[in-house]
Amino acid sequence: MSVAGSPSDDSHAIAAAAERRWAIIVGVIIALLVAMMVLTGVQWAAMPPSRVETVDPRTLHISGEFVEGNLGTGIETDGRVIARLVAQQYSFEPQCIVVPEKTPVTFRATSTDVVHGFVVGTTNANVMLVPGFVATFTTTFQKTGEHLMPCHEYCGTGHEAMWARVQVVPANEFLTRAGRGERVSCVRR
Ligand code: CUA
């Protein structure tokens, strides 16, 4: 029989208080995680992720915007600068991409075979290329210069040799080269 105020009652009260404290902490953590999920969900609904456009990888080279003659960087009729490229084991097409400085550039890219990806130098331009989907992102390069653009998704035995270059050139130089609706690249011919 236990008496009120005995040592066993004290330890029971201490244990109950500790459990209540931990229950509150865990409850707060769960509430935070749920709030993060809801917030990112709502934000993503407002800004859909990039891989929502589909394309048939079997007919890429025959028709549509990713035919060879349309790859490279060009100025659209509405004035936007678009860089189109295709990734395949183990190269990018074009191998050297020209973009204007201080101008928003939209990349549109896809893969013909397996999952690839690329990052442009130390910029925030970083994307995953999934066959069947068009990856798009828009970025602005603030400085002229050349960046390496390696594939950053393991795509097979030739993965580490898969890379391209991105040349950032002054905007007026780019305008002169792309002004006639041509597709610009810095691939040596
Ligand atoms: Cu393509 Cu790794």
PDB file of C-alpha atoms and ligand atoms in Angstrom:
ATOM      1  CA  MET A   1       0.000   0.000   0.000  1.00  0.00           C
ATOM      2  CA  SER A   2       1.462   3.355  -0.955  1.00  0.00           C
ATOM      3  CA  VAL A   3       1.147   6.464   1.137  1.00  0.00           C
ATOM      4  CA  ALA A   4       0.667   9.943  -0.381  1.00  0.00           C
ATOM      5  CA  GLY A   5       4.007  11.727  -0.607  1.00  0.00           C
ATOM      6  CA  SER A   6       6.015   8.504  -0.670  1.00  0.00           C
ATOM      7  CA  PRO A   7       9.111   8.307  -2.963  1.00  0.00           C
ATOM      8  CA  SER A   8       7.251   6.119  -5.536  1.00  0.00           C
ATOM      9  CA  ASP A   9       4.539   8.790  -5.987  1.00  0.00           C
ATOM     10  CA  ASP A  10       7.183  11.510  -6.496  1.00  0.00           C
ATOM     11  CA  SER A  11       9.007   9.565  -9.188  1.00  0.00           C
ATOM     12  CA  HIS A  12       5.698   8.839 -10.897  1.00  0.00           C
ATOM     13  CA  ALA A  13       4.859  12.561 -10.985  1.00  0.00           C
ATOM     14  CA  ILE A  14       8.337  13.403 -12.375  1.00  0.00           C
ATOM     15  CA  ALA A  15       8.038  10.770 -15.086  1.00  0.00           C
ATOM     16  CA  ALA A  16       4.559  11.986 -16.063  1.00  0.00           C
ATOM     17  CA  ALA A  17       5.796  15.586 -16.328  1.00  0.00           C
ATOM     18  CA  ALA A  18       8.752  14.523 -18.519  1.00  0.00           C
ATOM     19  CA  GLU A  19       6.476  12.520 -20.797  1.00  0.00           C
ATOM     20  CA  ARG A  20       4.072  15.434 -21.127  1.00  0.00           C
ATOM     21  CA  ARG A  21       7.024  17.743 -22.025  1.00  0.00           C
ATOM     22  CA  TRP A  22       8.245  15.358 -24.723  1.00  0.00           C
ATOM     23  CA  ALA A  23       4.731  14.874 -26.069  1.00  0.00           C
ATOM     24  CA  ILE A  24       4.457  18.646 -26.498  1.00  0.00           C
ATOM     25  CA  ILE A  25       7.889  18.882 -28.225  1.00  0.00           C
ATOM     26  CA  VAL A  26       7.056  16.018 -30.613  1.00  0.00           C
ATOM     27  CA  GLY A  27       3.632  17.556 -31.290  1.00  0.00           C
ATOM     28  CA  VAL A  28       5.273  20.875 -32.174  1.00  0.00           C
ATOM     29  CA  ILE A  29       7.758  19.127 -34.529  1.00  0.00           C
ATOM     30  CA  ILE A  30       4.932  17.254 -36.284  1.00  0.00           C
ATOM     31  CA  ALA A  31       2.905  20.469 -36.596  1.00  0.00           C
ATOM     32  CA  LEU A  32       5.951  22.235 -38.097  1.00  0.00           C
ATOM     33  CA  LEU A  33       6.530  19.448 -40.650  1.00  0.00           C
ATOM     34  CA  VAL A  34       2.868  19.433 -41.662  1.00  0.00           C
ATOM     35  CA  ALA A  35       2.931  23.240 -41.977  1.00  0.00           C
ATOM     36  CA  MET A  36       6.037  22.962 -44.221  1.00  0.00           C
ATOM     37  CA  MET A  37       4.289  20.391 -46.428  1.00  0.00           C
ATOM     38  CA  VAL A  38       1.176  22.532 -46.745  1.00  0.00           C
ATOM     39  CA  LEU A  39       3.184  25.686 -47.469  1.00  0.00           C
ATOM     40  CA  THR A  40       5.402  24.104 -50.153  1.00  0.00           C
ATOM     41  CA  GLY A  41       2.348  22.379 -51.635  1.00  0.00           C
ATOM     42  CA  VAL A  42       0.494  25.664 -51.942  1.00  0.00           C
ATOM     43  CA  GLN A  43       3.586  27.427 -53.320  1.00  0.00           C
ATOM     44  CA  TRP A  44       4.223  24.677 -55.907  1.00  0.00           C
ATOM     45  CA  ALA A  45       0.634  24.882 -57.038  1.00  0.00           C
ATOM     46  CA  ALA A  46       1.246  28.555 -57.743  1.00  0.00           C
ATOM     47  CA  MET A  47       4.588  27.829 -59.475  1.00  0.00           C
ATOM     48  CA  PRO A  48       4.432  24.375 -61.065  1.00  0.00           C
ATOM     49  CA  PRO A  49       7.725  22.478 -61.190  1.00  0.00           C
ATOM     50  CA  SER A  50       9.492  22.396 -64.522  1.00  0.00           C
ATOM     51  CA  ARG A  51       8.927  18.850 -65.769  1.00  0.00           C
ATOM     52  CA  VAL A  52       5.270  19.122 -66.720  1.00  0.00           C
ATOM     53  CA  GLU A  53       5.603  19.401 -70.514  1.00  0.00           C
ATOM     54  CA  THR A  54       5.876  16.120 -72.332  1.00  0.00           C
ATOM     55  CA  VAL A  55       7.610  15.249 -75.584  1.00  0.00           C
ATOM     56  CA  ASP A  56       8.016  11.955 -77.456  1.00  0.00           C
ATOM     57  CA  PRO A  57      11.708  10.956 -77.236  1.00  0.00           C
ATOM     58  CA  ARG A  58      11.318   8.642 -80.279  1.00  0.00           C
ATOM     59  CA  THR A  59      10.490  11.466 -82.683  1.00  0.00           C
ATOM     60  CA  LEU A  60      12.677  14.239 -81.227  1.00  0.00           C
ATOM     61  CA  HIS A  61      15.033  14.225 -84.224  1.00  0.00           C
ATOM     62  CA  ILE A  62      12.238  14.107 -86.812  1.00  0.00           C
ATOM     63  CA  SER A  63       9.846  16.864 -85.854  1.00  0.00           C
ATOM     64  CA  GLY A  64       9.122  19.470 -83.231  1.00  0.00           C
ATOM     65  CA  GLU A  65      11.274  22.055 -81.537  1.00  0.00           C
ATOM     66  CA  PHE A  66      14.183  19.703 -80.765  1.00  0.00           C
ATOM     67  CA  VAL A  67      15.142  18.904 -84.373  1.00  0.00           C
ATOM     68  CA  GLU A  68      18.854  19.481 -84.987  1.00  0.00           C
ATOM     69  CA  GLY A  69      18.423  22.731 -86.929  1.00  0.00           C
ATOM     70  CA  ASN A  70      16.462  24.299 -84.068  1.00  0.00           C
ATOM     71  CA  LEU A  71      18.979  23.550 -81.304  1.00  0.00           C
ATOM     72  CA  GLY A  72      21.093  26.360 -79.920  1.00  0.00           C
ATOM     73  CA  THR A  73      20.111  29.792 -78.701  1.00  0.00           C
ATOM     74  CA  GLY A  74      17.691  32.033 -80.564  1.00  0.00           C
ATOM     75  CA  ILE A  75      15.407  35.007 -80.170  1.00  0.00           C
ATOM     76  CA  GLU A  76      11.719  34.144 -80.368  1.00  0.00           C
ATOM     77  CA  THR A  77       9.253  36.343 -82.226  1.00  0.00           C
ATOM     78  CA  ASP A  78       8.092  37.682 -78.838  1.00  0.00           C
ATOM     79  CA  GLY A  79      11.673  38.708 -77.985  1.00  0.00           C
ATOM     80  CA  ARG A  80      12.453  35.994 -75.439  1.00  0.00           C
ATOM     81  CA  VAL A  81      15.859  34.339 -75.616  1.00  0.00           C
ATOM     82  CA  ILE A  82      15.539  30.544 -75.670  1.00  0.00           C
ATOM     83  CA  ALA A  83      18.387  28.039 -75.511  1.00  0.00           C
ATOM     84  CA  ARG A  84      17.321  24.594 -76.723  1.00  0.00           C
ATOM     85  CA  LEU A  85      19.432  21.528 -76.161  1.00  0.00           C
ATOM     86  CA  VAL A  86      19.229  17.763 -76.148  1.00  0.00           C
ATOM     87  CA  ALA A  87      21.148  15.364 -73.918  1.00  0.00           C
ATOM     88  CA  GLN A  88      22.096  11.855 -74.958  1.00  0.00           C
ATOM     89  CA  GLN A  89      24.629   9.250 -73.887  1.00  0.00           C
ATOM     90  CA  TYR A  90      27.232  10.857 -73.694  1.00  0.00           C
ATOM     91  CA  SER A  91      27.004  14.381 -75.003  1.00  0.00           C
ATOM     92  CA  PHE A  92      24.931  17.506 -75.167  1.00  0.00           C
ATOM     93  CA  GLU A  93      23.772  18.961 -78.468  1.00  0.00           C
ATOM     94  CA  PRO A  94      24.984  21.664 -79.024  1.00  0.00           C
ATOM     95  CA  GLN A  95      28.287  21.070 -77.218  1.00  0.00           C
ATOM     96  CA  CYS A  96      28.843  24.795 -76.784  1.00  0.00           C
ATOM     97  CA  ILE A  97      25.976  27.111 -75.908  1.00  0.00           C
ATOM     98  CA  VAL A  98      26.036  30.889 -76.368  1.00  0.00           C
ATOM     99  CA  VAL A  99      23.901  33.109 -74.158  1.00  0.00           C
ATOM    100  CA  PRO A 100      23.693  36.899 -73.793  1.00  0.00           C
ATOM    101  CA  GLU A 101      24.848  38.687 -70.660  1.00  0.00           C
ATOM    102  CA  LYS A 102      22.328  40.397 -68.314  1.00  0.00           C
ATOM    103  CA  THR A 103      19.355  39.031 -70.277  1.00  0.00           C
ATOM    104  CA  PRO A 104      16.846  36.442 -69.070  1.00  0.00           C
ATOM    105  CA  VAL A 105      17.543  33.194 -70.928  1.00  0.00           C
ATOM    106  CA  THR A 106      15.077  30.316 -70.909  1.00  0.00           C
ATOM    107  CA  PHE A 107      16.608  26.876 -71.266  1.00  0.00           C
ATOM    108  CA  ARG A 108      14.461  24.178 -72.846  1.00  0.00           C
ATOM    109  CA  ALA A 109      16.025  20.761 -72.782  1.00  0.00           C
ATOM    110  CA  THR A 110      15.215  17.094 -72.890  1.00  0.00           C
ATOM    111  CA  SER A 111      16.898  13.711 -73.112  1.00  0.00           C
ATOM    112  CA  THR A 112      16.762  11.154 -75.914  1.00  0.00           C
ATOM    113  CA  ASP A 113      17.632   8.126 -73.802  1.00  0.00           C
ATOM    114  CA  VAL A 114      18.196   8.027 -70.038  1.00  0.00           C
ATOM    115  CA  VAL A 115      18.098  10.551 -67.207  1.00  0.00           C
ATOM    116  CA  HIS A 116      20.778  13.211 -67.510  1.00  0.00           C
ATOM    117  CA  GLY A 117      21.128  16.616 -65.897  1.00  0.00           C
ATOM    118  CA  PHE A 118      23.372  19.618 -65.963  1.00  0.00           C
ATOM    119  CA  VAL A 119      24.637  22.500 -63.946  1.00  0.00           C
ATOM    120  CA  VAL A 120      26.180  25.619 -65.480  1.00  0.00           C
ATOM    121  CA  GLY A 121      29.458  26.405 -63.711  1.00  0.00           C
ATOM    122  CA  THR A 122      28.834  27.866 -60.264  1.00  0.00           C
ATOM    123  CA  THR A 123      25.542  29.536 -61.255  1.00  0.00           C
ATOM    124  CA  ASN A 124      22.116  28.482 -60.000  1.00  0.00           C
ATOM    125  CA  ALA A 125      21.292  26.990 -63.429  1.00  0.00           C
ATOM    126  CA  ASN A 126      20.784  23.350 -62.517  1.00  0.00           C
ATOM    127  CA  VAL A 127      18.282  20.912 -63.966  1.00  0.00           C
ATOM    128  CA  MET A 128      17.467  17.242 -64.393  1.00  0.00           C
ATOM    129  CA  LEU A 129      16.644  15.962 -67.899  1.00  0.00           C
ATOM    130  CA  VAL A 130      14.161  13.110 -67.999  1.00  0.00           C
ATOM    131  CA  PRO A 131      13.301  11.422 -71.311  1.00  0.00           C
ATOM    132  CA  GLY A 132       9.732  12.235 -72.300  1.00  0.00           C
ATOM    133  CA  PHE A 133       9.686  15.566 -70.487  1.00  0.00           C
ATOM    134  CA  VAL A 134      10.815  19.081 -71.376  1.00  0.00           C
ATOM    135  CA  ALA A 135      12.805  20.704 -68.596  1.00  0.00           C
ATOM    136  CA  THR A 136      12.649  24.480 -68.558  1.00  0.00           C
ATOM    137  CA  PHE A 137      14.125  27.168 -66.387  1.00  0.00           C
ATOM    138  CA  THR A 138      14.956  30.819 -66.843  1.00  0.00           C
ATOM    139  CA  THR A 139      18.079  32.449 -65.536  1.00  0.00           C
ATOM    140  CA  THR A 140      20.152  35.573 -66.111  1.00  0.00           C
ATOM    141  CA  PHE A 141      23.927  35.471 -66.427  1.00  0.00           C
ATOM    142  CA  GLN A 142      25.400  38.638 -64.916  1.00  0.00           C
ATOM    143  CA  LYS A 143      28.956  38.356 -66.229  1.00  0.00           C
ATOM    144  CA  THR A 144      30.511  37.432 -69.549  1.00  0.00           C
ATOM    145  CA  GLY A 145      32.780  34.427 -69.588  1.00  0.00           C
ATOM    146  CA  GLU A 146      32.781  30.711 -70.103  1.00  0.00           C
ATOM    147  CA  HIS A 147      31.293  28.067 -67.845  1.00  0.00           C
ATOM    148  CA  LEU A 148      31.673  24.314 -67.873  1.00  0.00           C
ATOM    149  CA  MET A 149      28.383  22.476 -68.036  1.00  0.00           C
ATOM    150  CA  PRO A 150      28.824  18.892 -66.819  1.00  0.00           C
ATOM    151  CA  CYS A 151      26.177  16.187 -66.714  1.00  0.00           C
ATOM    152  CA  HIS A 152      25.426  15.619 -63.049  1.00  0.00           C
ATOM    153  CA  GLU A 153      23.168  12.566 -63.140  1.00  0.00           C
ATOM    154  CA  TYR A 154      24.952   9.242 -63.439  1.00  0.00           C
ATOM    155  CA  CYS A 155      23.931   8.060 -66.916  1.00  0.00           C
ATOM    156  CA  GLY A 156      26.294   5.213 -67.757  1.00  0.00           C
ATOM    157  CA  THR A 157      29.957   4.399 -68.324  1.00  0.00           C
ATOM    158  CA  GLY A 158      30.614   7.624 -70.257  1.00  0.00           C
ATOM    159  CA  HIS A 159      28.993   9.881 -67.653  1.00  0.00           C
ATOM    160  CA  GLU A 160      32.154  11.610 -66.452  1.00  0.00           C
ATOM    161  CA  ALA A 161      33.061  12.561 -70.046  1.00  0.00           C
ATOM    162  CA  MET A 162      29.678  14.159 -70.699  1.00  0.00           C
ATOM    163  CA  TRP A 163      29.855  17.920 -70.565  1.00  0.00           C
ATOM    164  CA  ALA A 164      29.351  21.041 -72.641  1.00  0.00           C
ATOM    165  CA  ARG A 165      30.376  24.678 -72.365  1.00  0.00           C
ATOM    166  CA  VAL A 166      28.297  27.823 -71.939  1.00  0.00           C
ATOM    167  CA  GLN A 167      29.696  31.091 -73.291  1.00  0.00           C
ATOM    168  CA  VAL A 168      28.175  34.266 -71.907  1.00  0.00           C
ATOM    169  CA  VAL A 169      28.715  37.073 -74.439  1.00  0.00           C
ATOM    170  CA  PRO A 170      27.792  40.786 -74.378  1.00  0.00           C
ATOM    171  CA  ALA A 171      24.086  41.247 -75.185  1.00  0.00           C
ATOM    172  CA  ASN A 172      24.674  43.371 -78.314  1.00  0.00           C
ATOM    173  CA  GLU A 173      27.128  40.815 -79.721  1.00  0.00           C
ATOM    174  CA  PHE A 174      24.486  38.138 -79.215  1.00  0.00           C
ATOM    175  CA  LEU A 175      21.812  40.321 -80.835  1.00  0.00           C
ATOM    176  CA  THR A 176      23.965  40.771 -83.931  1.00  0.00           C
ATOM    177  CA  ARG A 177      24.479  37.039 -84.249  1.00  0.00           C
ATOM    178  CA  ALA A 178      20.934  35.918 -83.431  1.00  0.00           C
ATOM    179  CA  GLY A 179      19.055  38.863 -84.919  1.00  0.00           C
ATOM    180  CA  ARG A 180      18.124  37.124 -88.160  1.00  0.00           C
ATOM    181  CA  GLY A 181      16.215  34.372 -86.413  1.00  0.00           C
ATOM    182  CA  GLU A 182      19.228  32.095 -86.473  1.00  0.00           C
ATOM    183  CA  ARG A 183      20.215  29.534 -83.865  1.00  0.00           C
ATOM    184  CA  VAL A 184      23.485  30.523 -82.286  1.00  0.00           C
ATOM    185  CA  SER A 185      26.063  28.169 -80.787  1.00  0.00           C
ATOM    186  CA  CYS A 186      29.821  28.227 -80.315  1.00  0.00           C
ATOM    187  CA  VAL A 187      30.437  24.760 -81.715  1.00  0.00           C
ATOM    188  CA  ARG A 188      33.498  24.931 -83.972  1.00  0.00           C
ATOM    189  CA  ARG A 189      32.589  23.880 -87.491  1.00  0.00           C
TER     190      ARG A 189
HETATM  191 CU1  CUA B   1      24.649  12.213 -68.875  1.00  0.00          CU
HETATM  192 CU2  CUA B   1      25.677  11.690 -66.795  1.00  0.00          CU
END
